[in-house]
GROMACS .gro file of C-alpha atoms in nm:
model
  322
    1MET     CA    1  -0.420  -7.209  -2.377
    2GLY     CA    2  -0.544  -7.428  -2.116
    3LYS     CA    3  -0.901  -7.592  -2.059
    4SER     CA    4  -1.217  -7.419  -2.171
    5ILE     CA    5  -1.525  -7.330  -1.957
    6VAL     CA    6  -1.861  -7.322  -2.107
    7LEU     CA    7  -2.077  -7.037  -1.998
    8MET     CA    8  -2.434  -7.055  -2.079
    9PHE     CA    9  -2.545  -6.714  -1.999
   10THR     CA   10  -2.423  -6.355  -2.023
   11ILE     CA   11  -2.260  -6.221  -1.679
   12ILE     CA   12  -2.324  -5.866  -1.591
   13LEU     CA   13  -2.157  -5.750  -1.281
   14VAL     CA   14  -2.263  -5.402  -1.129
   15THR     CA   15  -2.009  -5.241  -0.884
   16PRO     CA   16  -2.182  -4.935  -0.774
   17GLY     CA   17  -1.951  -4.712  -0.597
   18CYS     CA   18  -2.183  -4.660  -0.289
   19HIS     CA   19  -2.110  -5.037  -0.215
   20ILE     CA   20  -1.723  -5.002  -0.251
   21ARG     CA   21  -1.511  -4.845   0.004
   22ASN     CA   22  -1.125  -4.799   0.004
   23LYS     CA   23  -0.882  -4.819   0.289
   24GLU     CA   24  -0.992  -4.439   0.397
   25ASN     CA   25  -1.342  -4.584   0.394
   26ARG     CA   26  -1.440  -4.334   0.126
   27GLU     CA   27  -1.738  -4.384  -0.081
   28SER     CA   28  -1.818  -4.284  -0.453
   29ARG     CA   29  -2.117  -4.179  -0.639
   30TYR     CA   30  -1.990  -4.363  -0.963
   31THR     CA   31  -2.097  -4.688  -1.097
   32THR     CA   32  -1.889  -4.936  -1.310
   33ILE     CA   33  -2.092  -5.215  -1.483
   34VAL     CA   34  -1.871  -5.513  -1.598
   35LYS     CA   35  -2.027  -5.719  -1.897
   36LEU     CA   36  -1.894  -6.046  -2.029
   37ALA     CA   37  -1.977  -6.023  -2.402
   38ILE     CA   38  -1.984  -6.403  -2.452
   39LYS     CA   39  -2.287  -6.618  -2.454
   40ASP     CA   40  -2.337  -6.973  -2.557
   41GLN     CA   41  -1.986  -7.002  -2.672
   42LYS     CA   42  -2.012  -6.692  -2.923
   43VAL     CA   43  -1.930  -6.324  -2.875
   44SER     CA   44  -2.214  -6.086  -2.849
   45SER     CA   45  -2.328  -5.828  -3.135
   46GLU     CA   46  -2.191  -5.559  -2.901
   47TRP     CA   47  -1.829  -5.696  -2.883
   48ILE     CA   48  -1.855  -5.717  -3.271
   49GLU     CA   49  -1.947  -5.361  -3.306
   50ALA     CA   50  -1.688  -5.254  -3.052
   51LEU     CA   51  -1.436  -5.407  -3.290
   52ARG     CA   52  -1.600  -5.267  -3.590
   53THR     CA   53  -1.337  -5.003  -3.666
   54ARG     CA   54  -1.051  -5.203  -3.537
   55GLU     CA   55  -1.086  -5.521  -3.743
   56SER     CA   56  -1.163  -5.606  -4.099
   57GLY     CA   57  -1.530  -5.697  -4.204
   58ALA     CA   58  -1.414  -6.039  -4.321
   59TYR     CA   59  -1.250  -6.109  -3.966
   60LEU     CA   60  -1.569  -5.984  -3.794
   61ASP     CA   61  -1.782  -6.188  -4.007
   62SER     CA   62  -1.577  -6.482  -3.920
   63LEU     CA   63  -1.560  -6.406  -3.547
   64ALA     CA   64  -1.942  -6.376  -3.531
   65ASP     CA   65  -1.983  -6.711  -3.681
   66SER     CA   66  -1.722  -6.887  -3.477
   67THR     CA   67  -1.795  -7.081  -3.158
   68ARG     CA   68  -1.542  -7.132  -2.875
   69PRO     CA   69  -1.590  -7.196  -2.503
   70ILE     CA   70  -1.405  -6.921  -2.285
   71SER     CA   71  -1.070  -7.073  -2.142
   72GLU     CA   72  -0.975  -7.098  -1.785
   73GLU     CA   73  -0.720  -6.850  -1.831
   74GLU     CA   74  -0.951  -6.594  -1.993
   75LEU     CA   75  -1.216  -6.662  -1.717
   76ALA     CA   76  -0.948  -6.600  -1.465
   77TRP     CA   77  -0.891  -6.238  -1.619
   78TYR     CA   78  -1.269  -6.180  -1.622
   79LYS     CA   79  -1.273  -6.256  -1.258
   80LEU     CA   80  -0.977  -6.039  -1.182
   81ILE     CA   81  -1.129  -5.744  -1.352
   82ALA     CA   82  -1.472  -5.814  -1.184
   83SER     CA   83  -1.327  -5.810  -0.853
   84ILE     CA   84  -1.159  -5.487  -0.877
   85ALA     CA   85  -1.335  -5.273  -1.147
   86GLY     CA   86  -1.525  -5.099  -0.847
   87ASP     CA   87  -1.195  -4.962  -0.740
   88LEU     CA   88  -1.185  -4.749  -1.040
   89ASN     CA   89  -1.493  -4.559  -0.913
   90LEU     CA   90  -1.275  -4.431  -0.616
   91ILE     CA   91  -1.005  -4.289  -0.838
   92ARG     CA   92  -1.222  -4.134  -1.116
   93ASP     CA   93  -1.204  -3.790  -0.959
   94SER     CA   94  -0.819  -3.807  -0.948
   95LEU     CA   95  -0.787  -3.920  -1.306
   96ASN     CA   96  -1.028  -3.645  -1.395
   97VAL     CA   97  -0.779  -3.369  -1.247
   98PRO     CA   98  -0.599  -3.276  -1.568
   99PHE     CA   99  -0.910  -3.243  -1.770
  100ASN     CA  100  -1.070  -3.010  -1.545
  101ASP     CA  101  -1.438  -2.957  -1.618
  102ILE     CA  102  -1.443  -3.247  -1.878
  103ALA     CA  103  -1.656  -3.511  -1.718
  104ILE     CA  104  -1.775  -3.865  -1.802
  105ALA     CA  105  -2.101  -3.999  -1.728
  106ASP     CA  106  -2.142  -4.138  -1.369
  107THR     CA  107  -2.196  -4.495  -1.505
  108ILE     CA  108  -1.941  -4.645  -1.750
  109TYR     CA  109  -1.916  -5.003  -1.871
  110ILE     CA  110  -1.627  -5.256  -1.892
  111LEU     CA  111  -1.706  -5.486  -2.189
  112LEU     CA  112  -1.496  -5.813  -2.207
  113GLY     CA  113  -1.470  -6.013  -2.497
  114TYR     CA  114  -1.202  -6.234  -2.689
  115HIS     CA  115  -1.018  -6.278  -3.003
  116GLY     CA  116  -0.937  -5.917  -3.085
  117SER     CA  117  -0.600  -5.770  -3.154
  118ASP     CA  118  -0.554  -5.507  -2.877
  119ASP     CA  119  -0.561  -5.574  -2.498
  120GLY     CA  120  -0.765  -5.256  -2.420
  121PHE     CA  121  -0.960  -4.983  -2.600
  122THR     CA  122  -1.254  -4.769  -2.575
  123TYR     CA  123  -1.583  -4.795  -2.736
  124GLN     CA  124  -1.812  -4.484  -2.785
  125ASN     CA  125  -1.828  -4.252  -2.492
  126GLN     CA  126  -1.889  -4.481  -2.180
  127THR     CA  127  -1.732  -4.813  -2.253
  128ILE     CA  128  -1.380  -4.945  -2.193
  129CYS     CA  129  -1.315  -5.289  -2.350
  130PHE     CA  130  -1.055  -5.558  -2.269
  131ASP     CA  131  -0.985  -5.855  -2.479
  132LEU     CA  132  -0.945  -6.146  -2.237
  133THR     CA  133  -0.732  -6.339  -2.497
  134ALA     CA  134  -0.493  -6.051  -2.549
  135LEU     CA  135  -0.459  -5.985  -2.177
  136TYR     CA  136  -0.355  -6.348  -2.116
  137ASP     CA  137  -0.123  -6.346  -2.411
  138ASN     CA  138   0.059  -6.034  -2.311
  139TYR     CA  139   0.054  -6.061  -1.923
  140GLY     CA  140   0.031  -6.434  -1.861
  141SER     CA  141  -0.189  -6.551  -1.562
  142ALA     CA  142  -0.427  -6.350  -1.426
  143HIS     CA  143  -0.318  -6.483  -1.079
  144ASP     CA  144   0.038  -6.334  -1.124
  145ILE     CA  145   0.079  -6.121  -0.817
  146THR     CA  146   0.153  -5.811  -1.037
  147ASN     CA  147  -0.146  -5.825  -1.237
  148GLY     CA  148  -0.390  -5.669  -1.000
  149ASP     CA  149  -0.212  -5.344  -1.013
  150ARG     CA  150  -0.135  -5.377  -1.378
  151MET     CA  151  -0.507  -5.415  -1.432
  152MET     CA  152  -0.592  -5.096  -1.243
  153ARG     CA  153  -0.325  -4.895  -1.450
  154LEU     CA  154  -0.475  -5.045  -1.761
  155MET     CA  155  -0.839  -4.928  -1.660
  156SER     CA  156  -0.691  -4.574  -1.568
  157HIS     CA  157  -0.532  -4.574  -1.921
  158GLU     CA  158  -0.853  -4.639  -2.103
  159PHE     CA  159  -1.057  -4.419  -1.874
  160THR     CA  160  -0.807  -4.134  -1.958
  161HIS     CA  161  -0.905  -4.218  -2.313
  162LEU     CA  162  -1.265  -4.152  -2.243
  163LEU     CA  163  -1.194  -3.813  -2.105
  164ALA     CA  164  -0.972  -3.732  -2.386
  165LYS     CA  165  -1.250  -3.840  -2.633
  166LYS     CA  166  -1.487  -3.597  -2.438
  167TRP     CA  167  -1.224  -3.303  -2.458
  168MET     CA  168  -1.202  -3.369  -2.817
  169LYS     CA  169  -1.584  -3.344  -2.869
  170LYS     CA  170  -1.609  -3.016  -2.653
  171ASN     CA  171  -1.310  -2.845  -2.854
  172LYS     CA  172  -1.446  -2.983  -3.185
  173TYR     CA  173  -1.111  -3.164  -3.264
  174GLU     CA  174  -1.161  -3.421  -3.531
  175VAL     CA  175  -0.907  -3.692  -3.609
  176PRO     CA  176  -0.880  -3.761  -3.985
  177LYS     CA  177  -1.019  -4.093  -4.092
  178ASN     CA  178  -0.805  -4.165  -4.372
  179HIS     CA  179  -0.488  -4.016  -4.246
  180PHE     CA  180  -0.280  -4.173  -4.519
  181ALA     CA  181  -0.461  -4.003  -4.784
  182ALA     CA  182  -0.302  -3.657  -4.739
  183ASP     CA  183   0.034  -3.525  -4.552
  184THR     CA  184  -0.163  -3.272  -4.361
  185ALA     CA  185  -0.411  -3.534  -4.238
  186PHE     CA  186  -0.117  -3.773  -4.168
  187ARG     CA  187   0.060  -3.533  -3.942
  188LYS     CA  188  -0.258  -3.430  -3.769
  189HIS     CA  189  -0.318  -3.790  -3.694
  190ILE     CA  190   0.039  -3.866  -3.568
  191LEU     CA  191   0.002  -3.552  -3.335
  192TRP     CA  192  -0.313  -3.668  -3.205
  193GLU     CA  193  -0.194  -4.020  -3.136
  194MET     CA  194   0.099  -3.875  -2.946
  195TRP     CA  195  -0.122  -3.675  -2.731
  196TYR     CA  196  -0.389  -3.930  -2.683
  197GLU     CA  197  -0.156  -4.226  -2.613
  198GLY     CA  198   0.089  -4.030  -2.411
  199PHE     CA  199  -0.155  -3.930  -2.153
  200GLY     CA  200  -0.295  -4.293  -2.159
  201VAL     CA  201   0.070  -4.421  -2.088
  202TYR     CA  202   0.112  -4.179  -1.806
  203ARG     CA  203  -0.157  -4.360  -1.640
  204SER     CA  204  -0.030  -4.706  -1.726
  205MET     CA  205   0.325  -4.647  -1.619
  206SER     CA  206   0.420  -4.831  -1.305
  207SER     CA  207   0.605  -4.638  -1.030
  208LYS     CA  208   0.956  -4.723  -1.176
  209TRP     CA  209   0.903  -4.489  -1.457
  210PHE     CA  210   0.821  -4.179  -1.232
  211PRO     CA  211   1.087  -3.933  -1.111
  212LYS     CA  212   1.193  -3.933  -0.763
  213GLY     CA  213   1.203  -3.559  -0.684
  214ASP     CA  214   1.336  -3.408  -1.008
  215SER     CA  215   1.541  -3.708  -1.097
  216LEU     CA  216   1.454  -4.010  -1.321
  217SER     CA  217   1.611  -4.332  -1.247
  218PRO     CA  218   1.909  -4.463  -1.453
  219ALA     CA  219   1.678  -4.722  -1.614
  220THR     CA  220   1.439  -4.462  -1.733
  221GLN     CA  221   1.714  -4.234  -1.851
  222LYS     CA  222   1.863  -4.532  -2.050
  223VAL     CA  223   1.505  -4.596  -2.214
  224LEU     CA  224   1.467  -4.212  -2.296
  225GLY     CA  225   1.823  -4.224  -2.451
  226GLU     CA  226   1.731  -4.483  -2.666
  227LEU     CA  227   1.383  -4.355  -2.787
  228SER     CA  228   1.456  -4.000  -2.802
  229PRO     CA  229   1.672  -4.005  -3.130
  230VAL     CA  230   1.403  -4.205  -3.283
  231PHE     CA  231   1.133  -3.960  -3.183
  232VAL     CA  232   1.337  -3.667  -3.319
  233GLU     CA  233   1.431  -3.824  -3.648
  234LYS     CA  234   1.070  -3.929  -3.723
  235VAL     CA  235   0.908  -3.608  -3.613
  236LEU     CA  236   1.165  -3.409  -3.817
  237LEU     CA  237   1.106  -3.616  -4.125
  238MET     CA  238   0.745  -3.570  -4.098
  239ASP     CA  239   0.781  -3.179  -4.037
  240THR     CA  240   1.036  -3.131  -4.309
  241THR     CA  241   0.947  -3.349  -4.593
  242LYS     CA  242   0.721  -3.169  -4.835
  243VAL     CA  243   0.573  -3.504  -4.973
  244LEU     CA  244   0.596  -3.807  -4.757
  245THR     CA  245   0.593  -4.160  -4.927
  246THR     CA  246   0.364  -4.444  -4.809
  247ASP     CA  247   0.671  -4.612  -4.677
  248GLN     CA  248   0.781  -4.300  -4.476
  249LYS     CA  249   0.441  -4.271  -4.341
  250ARG     CA  250   0.453  -4.639  -4.231
  251TRP     CA  251   0.782  -4.599  -4.067
  252ILE     CA  252   0.668  -4.286  -3.869
  253GLN     CA  253   0.355  -4.459  -3.770
  254GLU     CA  254   0.521  -4.771  -3.653
  255ASN     CA  255   0.559  -4.775  -3.261
  256VAL     CA  256   0.407  -4.435  -3.196
  257SER     CA  257   0.209  -4.624  -2.941
  258ASP     CA  258   0.192  -4.992  -3.048
  259GLY     CA  259   0.440  -5.261  -3.005
  260PRO     CA  260   0.641  -5.360  -2.697
  261PHE     CA  261   0.592  -5.100  -2.404
  262ARG     CA  262   0.971  -4.999  -2.418
  263GLN     CA  263   0.952  -4.953  -2.784
  264LYS     CA  264   0.679  -4.697  -2.799
  265TYR     CA  265   0.899  -4.399  -2.933
  266ALA     CA  266   0.643  -4.142  -2.871
  267ALA     CA  267   0.386  -4.257  -2.614
  268LEU     CA  268   0.633  -4.381  -2.350
  269PRO     CA  269   0.855  -4.056  -2.368
  270ILE     CA  270   0.551  -3.833  -2.352
  271GLY     CA  271   0.429  -4.036  -2.046
  272ILE     CA  272   0.760  -3.979  -1.885
  273TRP     CA  273   0.764  -3.594  -1.966
  274LEU     CA  274   0.422  -3.568  -1.838
  275ALA     CA  275   0.547  -3.725  -1.506
  276LEU     CA  276   0.812  -3.471  -1.486
  277GLU     CA  277   0.562  -3.192  -1.557
  278ALA     CA  278   0.323  -3.325  -1.291
  279ARG     CA  279   0.577  -3.343  -1.005
  280GLY     CA  280   0.316  -3.529  -0.817
  281ASN     CA  281   0.048  -3.273  -0.880
  282ASP     CA  282  -0.170  -3.348  -1.175
  283GLU     CA  283  -0.328  -3.013  -1.183
  284ASN     CA  284  -0.003  -2.924  -1.360
  285LEU     CA  285  -0.083  -3.132  -1.658
  286SER     CA  286  -0.419  -2.920  -1.744
  287GLU     CA  287  -0.193  -2.701  -1.961
  288TRP     CA  288  -0.085  -3.004  -2.170
  289VAL     CA  289  -0.433  -3.134  -2.224
  290ASN     CA  290  -0.571  -2.787  -2.303
  291ARG     CA  291  -0.288  -2.754  -2.560
  292GLY     CA  292  -0.430  -3.050  -2.735
  293PRO     CA  293  -0.238  -3.238  -2.987
  294ASP     CA  294  -0.093  -2.928  -3.156
  295GLY     CA  295   0.109  -2.851  -2.845
  296ILE     CA  296   0.272  -3.191  -2.776
  297LEU     CA  297   0.573  -3.110  -2.968
  298GLY     CA  298   0.620  -2.819  -2.713
  299LEU     CA  299   0.638  -3.065  -2.435
  300ALA     CA  300   0.914  -3.265  -2.635
  301LYS     CA  301   1.098  -2.934  -2.698
  302LYS     CA  302   1.094  -2.867  -2.327
  303HIS     CA  303   1.214  -3.219  -2.215
  304LEU     CA  304   1.456  -3.329  -2.488
  305THR     CA  305   1.812  -3.301  -2.373
  306GLY     CA  306   2.181  -3.297  -2.532
  307GLU     CA  307   2.223  -3.340  -2.909
  308HIS     CA  308   1.854  -3.452  -2.946
  309LYS     CA  309   1.723  -3.119  -2.831
  310LYS     CA  310   1.984  -2.919  -3.028
  311LYS     CA  311   1.865  -3.104  -3.344
  312PHE     CA  312   1.518  -3.057  -3.252
  313ASP     CA  313   1.550  -2.680  -3.177
  314GLU     CA  314   1.717  -2.625  -3.504
  315VAL     CA  315   1.378  -2.706  -3.691
  316PHE     CA  316   1.151  -2.591  -3.424
  317HIS     CA  317   1.341  -2.276  -3.318
  318ASP     CA  318   1.049  -2.041  -3.388
  319ARG     CA  319   0.765  -2.285  -3.313
  320TYR     CA  320   0.644  -2.436  -2.966
  321ASN     CA  321   0.802  -2.187  -2.753
  322PHE     CA  322   0.552  -2.205  -2.468
   0.00000   0.00000   0.00000
């Protein structure tokens, strides 16, 4: 990583919607507050708390005690996010469409830190977090011409997670905390992750993944052809095995939504299937939001093809017939 910059203060950038206009000169009632969670070369207590459920206690203690200036590359990502965060205000209503009457508070926060594991995640109910180190490691320089659009997609992805959290609260849907402890908890967690991350990926996919009319591009079909058998094999193992071993659970969990984008065996196909469902109108996705995690296999049953569908239908012939 390149040169470091010493910041002697906490930066808070407020980007109120009433001050931000898009090309159509629209205004928004929403506000986004960008906060840099680094002061005097240390991360803030808020950043530590945001990572509390994502990192080990020992790692967080070490991070809280460590001192490091923000690098030029990380600062560039901060500046990029700060420069476009207000644009999120202008698309919030459209992002909200599949969730109907689910709404997030008018003011949300984007918290920026460093040295976590994931490039983006949410904290509580109004905060989107981005790790500046991970953004640089995963996507290179913030000055790359593709990264402005990518950052908007990533913000849309995480905002969708805030909406999903609100849906879960309204519908009293609880995600098992120790999902490896029991098979029923494990299955519930995996279906939730597929639903939760599938909707996120739908928002973070670039245009190349979306259908033109009713047709997917050859490249998208190729990736679906590679991921569909993995999806089917893992889902069927999870459904038909009476008692899953720890190794089997780890194998099923692997790459549901983590790892390289093209290897997300559940989140990416679900994102593509949602694009096929939407057909350019996100109101068509309300059905799949409201079915919740328990309905996500119905989406798979509808869009799997060929031998993968045949194999899937043999097990689920009397289920998920929406």
